[in-house]
Amino acid sequence: MVEGAPQLLVDIEQSGFAAFVRQSPWFYAAANVVHILGLAIFFAAIAIMDVRLLGGLAACVPGDIVFPARRVAIGALLVQIASGLVLFAAEASHVALNPVFQIKLVLIAIALANVALVTAAMRPSMREQAGFRLPSLVRVGAIASLVLWLAVAAAGRLIAYL
Amino acid sequence: MNAGIVVSAAIVAAVLAPSGVSAHHGWGSYDAANPLTIEGVIETSKFENPHATITVRANDKVWTVTLAPTSRMLARGASAEMIAVGANIKAYGYASRAEKDEMRAERITAGDKTIEMR
């Protein structure tokens, strides 16, 4: 526990669940494994969406790629939140005060705002025919998406080293 | 989406929280150029993830010694009993450059048993 940490974080860290996570020989490791597998699936879904938005896989109607991939991405994001909360709970006061973790949260917020922006901007184009080139705002958003989610992953990995 | 609410709440918490805390993970923040060996009685012991930790009353001071993840310790034969409070232990490792009186053990010896932590 970090001295002077906000009470909420201390409460989380001292909860029975957090103690179980720390004391189980396998649960913490399992949450770590799930978190990296969830990331792989999440980013795969994000990448295939962004590739279509950028003009790759042009033989497909945009929505035929974006909509199924988005369902996978949302499912994987829920897995990331669940496994992430497990990892967070075990060391809540340390992790919350870690600067890289704070940067990671800000990056996630920006990435989610970008999702909202791109979702709105691409909506009219989803039923366009194969070969349709999406508006430049959507393509810029797709590049931002790839960069932001990779930065989120990098920040996540760095939490343990700073 | 729920994720947005969770993330927003976490950001608020992060922004309100004071910063300036150093973590103790990885090997980069330890002074590997100057290894040291400490020996003494274990005063507190946490057989917990992400790393087991003990405090040891050595000659000069009480050291906080960061060990290995519990699954790795168990796989190598270092049980919670090996690092129980009151046991005598020798730890070879490196002092932290970030946290005072903390070291990370490369290996520990209790009785005739030496266990690698890396």
PDB file of N, CA and C in Angstrom, chain A residues 2 4 6 21-25 28 77 81 91 94 97-99 102 105-106 108-109 112 159-162, chain B residues 1 3-4 6-7 10-11 14 17-27 47-50 70-71 74:
ATOM      1  N   VAL A   2       0.433   2.246  -0.719  1.00  0.00           N
ATOM      2  CA  VAL A   2       1.169   3.510  -0.771  1.00  0.00           C
ATOM      3  C   VAL A   2       0.622   4.445   0.300  1.00  0.00           C
ATOM      4  N   GLY A   4      -0.599   7.668   2.090  1.00  0.00           N
ATOM      5  CA  GLY A   4      -1.205   8.887   1.586  1.00  0.00           C
ATOM      6  C   GLY A   4      -2.076   8.673   0.370  1.00  0.00           C
ATOM      7  N   PRO A   6      -5.401   7.815  -1.804  1.00  0.00           N
ATOM      8  CA  PRO A   6      -6.827   8.047  -1.533  1.00  0.00           C
ATOM      9  C   PRO A   6      -7.492   6.797  -0.927  1.00  0.00           C
ATOM     10  N   VAL A  21      -6.722 -12.247  -5.056  1.00  0.00           N
ATOM     11  CA  VAL A  21      -5.948 -12.138  -6.296  1.00  0.00           C
ATOM     12  C   VAL A  21      -4.453 -12.234  -5.985  1.00  0.00           C
ATOM     13  N   ARG A  22      -4.028 -11.544  -4.930  1.00  0.00           N
ATOM     14  CA  ARG A  22      -2.598 -11.540  -4.589  1.00  0.00           C
ATOM     15  C   ARG A  22      -2.134 -12.894  -4.062  1.00  0.00           C
ATOM     16  N   GLN A  23      -3.018 -13.558  -3.318  1.00  0.00           N
ATOM     17  CA  GLN A  23      -2.571 -14.761  -2.617  1.00  0.00           C
ATOM     18  C   GLN A  23      -2.749 -16.042  -3.423  1.00  0.00           C
ATOM     19  N   SER A  24      -3.656 -16.011  -4.398  1.00  0.00           N
ATOM     20  CA  SER A  24      -3.811 -17.192  -5.236  1.00  0.00           C
ATOM     21  C   SER A  24      -2.565 -17.378  -6.098  1.00  0.00           C
ATOM     22  N   PRO A  25      -2.016 -18.593  -6.142  1.00  0.00           N
ATOM     23  CA  PRO A  25      -0.820 -18.790  -6.961  1.00  0.00           C
ATOM     24  C   PRO A  25      -1.104 -18.701  -8.459  1.00  0.00           C
ATOM     25  N   TYR A  28      -3.755 -14.360 -10.381  1.00  0.00           N
ATOM     26  CA  TYR A  28      -3.118 -13.148 -10.906  1.00  0.00           C
ATOM     27  C   TYR A  28      -2.473 -13.433 -12.261  1.00  0.00           C
ATOM     28  N   LEU A  77     -13.125  -5.737 -25.539  1.00  0.00           N
ATOM     29  CA  LEU A  77     -12.946  -4.597 -24.636  1.00  0.00           C
ATOM     30  C   LEU A  77     -13.525  -4.917 -23.255  1.00  0.00           C
ATOM     31  N   ILE A  81     -11.578  -4.879 -19.732  1.00  0.00           N
ATOM     32  CA  ILE A  81     -11.987  -4.146 -18.528  1.00  0.00           C
ATOM     33  C   ILE A  81     -12.030  -5.098 -17.332  1.00  0.00           C
ATOM     34  N   GLU A  91      -3.224  -4.210  -6.709  1.00  0.00           N
ATOM     35  CA  GLU A  91      -2.232  -3.185  -6.335  1.00  0.00           C
ATOM     36  C   GLU A  91      -2.800  -1.800  -6.580  1.00  0.00           C
ATOM     37  N   HIS A  94      -0.798   1.443  -5.744  1.00  0.00           N
ATOM     38  CA  HIS A  94       0.433   1.583  -6.530  1.00  0.00           C
ATOM     39  C   HIS A  94       0.109   1.937  -7.973  1.00  0.00           C
ATOM     40  N   LEU A  97      -1.491   5.456  -8.898  1.00  0.00           N
ATOM     41  CA  LEU A  97      -0.583   6.591  -8.776  1.00  0.00           C
ATOM     42  C   LEU A  97       0.594   6.495  -9.735  1.00  0.00           C
ATOM     43  N   ASN A  98       0.632   5.389 -10.495  1.00  0.00           N
ATOM     44  CA  ASN A  98       1.712   5.205 -11.458  1.00  0.00           C
ATOM     45  C   ASN A  98       1.478   6.138 -12.658  1.00  0.00           C
ATOM     46  N   PRO A  99       2.463   6.991 -12.989  1.00  0.00           N
ATOM     47  CA  PRO A  99       2.231   7.967 -14.071  1.00  0.00           C
ATOM     48  C   PRO A  99       1.883   7.316 -15.405  1.00  0.00           C
ATOM     49  N   GLN A 102      -1.708   6.436 -15.482  1.00  0.00           N
ATOM     50  CA  GLN A 102      -2.539   7.622 -15.679  1.00  0.00           C
ATOM     51  C   GLN A 102      -2.536   8.047 -17.144  1.00  0.00           C
ATOM     52  N   LEU A 105      -4.842   5.733 -19.067  1.00  0.00           N
ATOM     53  CA  LEU A 105      -6.265   6.080 -18.953  1.00  0.00           C
ATOM     54  C   LEU A 105      -6.625   7.257 -19.856  1.00  0.00           C
ATOM     55  N   VAL A 106      -5.745   8.244 -19.891  1.00  0.00           N
ATOM     56  CA  VAL A 106      -6.014   9.400 -20.760  1.00  0.00           C
ATOM     57  C   VAL A 106      -6.045   8.948 -22.221  1.00  0.00           C
ATOM     58  N   ILE A 108      -6.808   5.984 -23.349  1.00  0.00           N
ATOM     59  CA  ILE A 108      -8.050   5.232 -23.573  1.00  0.00           C
ATOM     60  C   ILE A 108      -9.207   6.197 -23.794  1.00  0.00           C
ATOM     61  N   ALA A 109      -9.255   7.264 -22.990  1.00  0.00           N
ATOM     62  CA  ALA A 109     -10.333   8.242 -23.135  1.00  0.00           C
ATOM     63  C   ALA A 109     -10.284   8.900 -24.514  1.00  0.00           C
ATOM     64  N   LEU A 112     -11.380   6.358 -27.143  1.00  0.00           N
ATOM     65  CA  LEU A 112     -12.831   6.153 -27.144  1.00  0.00           C
ATOM     66  C   LEU A 112     -13.547   7.358 -27.759  1.00  0.00           C
ATOM     67  N   ILE A 159       3.576  -0.118 -17.301  1.00  0.00           N
ATOM     68  CA  ILE A 159       3.175   0.127 -15.902  1.00  0.00           C
ATOM     69  C   ILE A 159       4.111  -0.622 -14.946  1.00  0.00           C
ATOM     70  N   ALA A 160       4.480  -1.827 -15.336  1.00  0.00           N
ATOM     71  CA  ALA A 160       5.292  -2.653 -14.449  1.00  0.00           C
ATOM     72  C   ALA A 160       6.743  -2.187 -14.358  1.00  0.00           C
ATOM     73  N   TYR A 161       7.129  -1.241 -15.194  1.00  0.00           N
ATOM     74  CA  TYR A 161       8.555  -0.874 -15.248  1.00  0.00           C
ATOM     75  C   TYR A 161       8.834   0.558 -14.859  1.00  0.00           C
ATOM     76  N   LEU A 162       7.811   1.277 -14.445  1.00  0.00           N
ATOM     77  CA  LEU A 162       8.039   2.668 -14.041  1.00  0.00           C
ATOM     78  C   LEU A 162       7.483   2.918 -12.652  1.00  0.00           C
TER      79      LEU A 162
ATOM     80  N   MET B   1     -21.847   3.838 -23.479  1.00  0.00           N
ATOM     81  CA  MET B   1     -21.282   2.512 -23.134  1.00  0.00           C
ATOM     82  C   MET B   1     -20.716   2.547 -21.700  1.00  0.00           C
ATOM     83  N   ALA B   3     -18.162   1.157 -20.546  1.00  0.00           N
ATOM     84  CA  ALA B   3     -16.704   1.340 -20.537  1.00  0.00           C
ATOM     85  C   ALA B   3     -16.354   2.819 -20.404  1.00  0.00           C
ATOM     86  N   GLY B   4     -17.143   3.660 -21.064  1.00  0.00           N
ATOM     87  CA  GLY B   4     -16.877   5.095 -21.011  1.00  0.00           C
ATOM     88  C   GLY B   4     -17.003   5.628 -19.604  1.00  0.00           C
ATOM     89  N   VAL B   6     -16.745   3.880 -16.775  1.00  0.00           N
ATOM     90  CA  VAL B   6     -15.659   3.333 -15.945  1.00  0.00           C
ATOM     91  C   VAL B   6     -14.372   4.112 -16.181  1.00  0.00           C
ATOM     92  N   VAL B   7     -14.078   4.349 -17.472  1.00  0.00           N
ATOM     93  CA  VAL B   7     -12.832   5.035 -17.812  1.00  0.00           C
ATOM     94  C   VAL B   7     -12.867   6.480 -17.307  1.00  0.00           C
ATOM     95  N   ALA B  10     -12.281   6.499 -13.674  1.00  0.00           N
ATOM     96  CA  ALA B  10     -10.883   6.184 -13.367  1.00  0.00           C
ATOM     97  C   ALA B  10      -9.983   7.383 -13.652  1.00  0.00           C
ATOM     98  N   ILE B  11     -10.317   8.117 -14.717  1.00  0.00           N
ATOM     99  CA  ILE B  11      -9.506   9.301 -15.041  1.00  0.00           C
ATOM    100  C   ILE B  11      -9.649  10.355 -13.949  1.00  0.00           C
ATOM    101  N   ALA B  14      -7.644   9.324 -11.148  1.00  0.00           N
ATOM    102  CA  ALA B  14      -6.209   9.452 -11.430  1.00  0.00           C
ATOM    103  C   ALA B  14      -5.758  10.908 -11.344  1.00  0.00           C
ATOM    104  N   ALA B  17      -5.697  12.119  -7.760  1.00  0.00           N
ATOM    105  CA  ALA B  17      -4.726  11.449  -6.896  1.00  0.00           C
ATOM    106  C   ALA B  17      -3.374  12.152  -6.964  1.00  0.00           C
ATOM    107  N   PRO B  18      -2.666  12.197  -5.848  1.00  0.00           N
ATOM    108  CA  PRO B  18      -1.310  12.742  -5.893  1.00  0.00           C
ATOM    109  C   PRO B  18      -0.399  11.798  -6.673  1.00  0.00           C
ATOM    110  N   SER B  19       0.591  12.376  -7.337  1.00  0.00           N
ATOM    111  CA  SER B  19       1.472  11.507  -8.125  1.00  0.00           C
ATOM    112  C   SER B  19       2.848  11.434  -7.470  1.00  0.00           C
ATOM    113  N   GLY B  20       3.760  10.797  -8.140  1.00  0.00           N
ATOM    114  CA  GLY B  20       5.122  10.758  -7.636  1.00  0.00           C
ATOM    115  C   GLY B  20       5.471   9.463  -6.931  1.00  0.00           C
ATOM    116  N   VAL B  21       4.800   8.391  -7.320  1.00  0.00           N
ATOM    117  CA  VAL B  21       5.079   7.108  -6.699  1.00  0.00           C
ATOM    118  C   VAL B  21       5.928   6.272  -7.643  1.00  0.00           C
ATOM    119  N   SER B  22       6.920   5.618  -7.105  1.00  0.00           N
ATOM    120  CA  SER B  22       7.736   4.761  -7.939  1.00  0.00           C
ATOM    121  C   SER B  22       7.345   3.308  -7.719  1.00  0.00           C
ATOM    122  N   ALA B  23       7.275   2.576  -8.792  1.00  0.00           N
ATOM    123  CA  ALA B  23       6.955   1.154  -8.684  1.00  0.00           C
ATOM    124  C   ALA B  23       8.242   0.372  -8.447  1.00  0.00           C
ATOM    125  N   HIS B  24       8.101  -0.904  -8.246  1.00  0.00           N
ATOM    126  CA  HIS B  24       9.273  -1.695  -7.882  1.00  0.00           C
ATOM    127  C   HIS B  24       9.389  -2.919  -8.773  1.00  0.00           C
ATOM    128  N   HIS B  25       8.892  -2.797  -9.997  1.00  0.00           N
ATOM    129  CA  HIS B  25       8.891  -3.973 -10.859  1.00  0.00           C
ATOM    130  C   HIS B  25      10.054  -3.938 -11.836  1.00  0.00           C
ATOM    131  N   GLY B  26      10.208  -5.024 -12.536  1.00  0.00           N
ATOM    132  CA  GLY B  26      11.289  -5.103 -13.494  1.00  0.00           C
ATOM    133  C   GLY B  26      12.620  -5.080 -12.755  1.00  0.00           C
ATOM    134  N   TRP B  27      13.690  -5.140 -13.509  1.00  0.00           N
ATOM    135  CA  TRP B  27      15.018  -5.128 -12.889  1.00  0.00           C
ATOM    136  C   TRP B  27      15.731  -3.816 -13.151  1.00  0.00           C
ATOM    137  N   PHE B  47       3.439 -13.674   1.037  1.00  0.00           N
ATOM    138  CA  PHE B  47       3.562 -14.621  -0.067  1.00  0.00           C
ATOM    139  C   PHE B  47       2.446 -14.282  -1.045  1.00  0.00           C
ATOM    140  N   GLU B  48       2.640 -13.180  -1.788  1.00  0.00           N
ATOM    141  CA  GLU B  48       1.573 -12.619  -2.610  1.00  0.00           C
ATOM    142  C   GLU B  48       2.082 -12.207  -3.973  1.00  0.00           C
ATOM    143  N   ASN B  49       1.135 -12.121  -4.919  1.00  0.00           N
ATOM    144  CA  ASN B  49       1.434 -11.573  -6.244  1.00  0.00           C
ATOM    145  C   ASN B  49       1.349 -10.057  -6.215  1.00  0.00           C
ATOM    146  N   PRO B  50       1.971  -9.350  -7.133  1.00  0.00           N
ATOM    147  CA  PRO B  50       2.802  -9.881  -8.219  1.00  0.00           C
ATOM    148  C   PRO B  50       4.166 -10.419  -7.776  1.00  0.00           C
ATOM    149  N   THR B  70       4.551 -15.672  -6.902  1.00  0.00           N
ATOM    150  CA  THR B  70       4.384 -16.860  -6.041  1.00  0.00           C
ATOM    151  C   THR B  70       4.380 -18.160  -6.840  1.00  0.00           C
ATOM    152  N   SER B  71       3.804 -18.127  -8.051  1.00  0.00           N
ATOM    153  CA  SER B  71       3.771 -19.367  -8.838  1.00  0.00           C
ATOM    154  C   SER B  71       5.190 -19.831  -9.184  1.00  0.00           C
ATOM    155  N   LEU B  74       6.854 -21.234  -5.989  1.00  0.00           N
ATOM    156  CA  LEU B  74       6.361 -22.580  -5.700  1.00  0.00           C
ATOM    157  C   LEU B  74       6.962 -23.603  -6.661  1.00  0.00           C
TER     158      LEU B  74
END
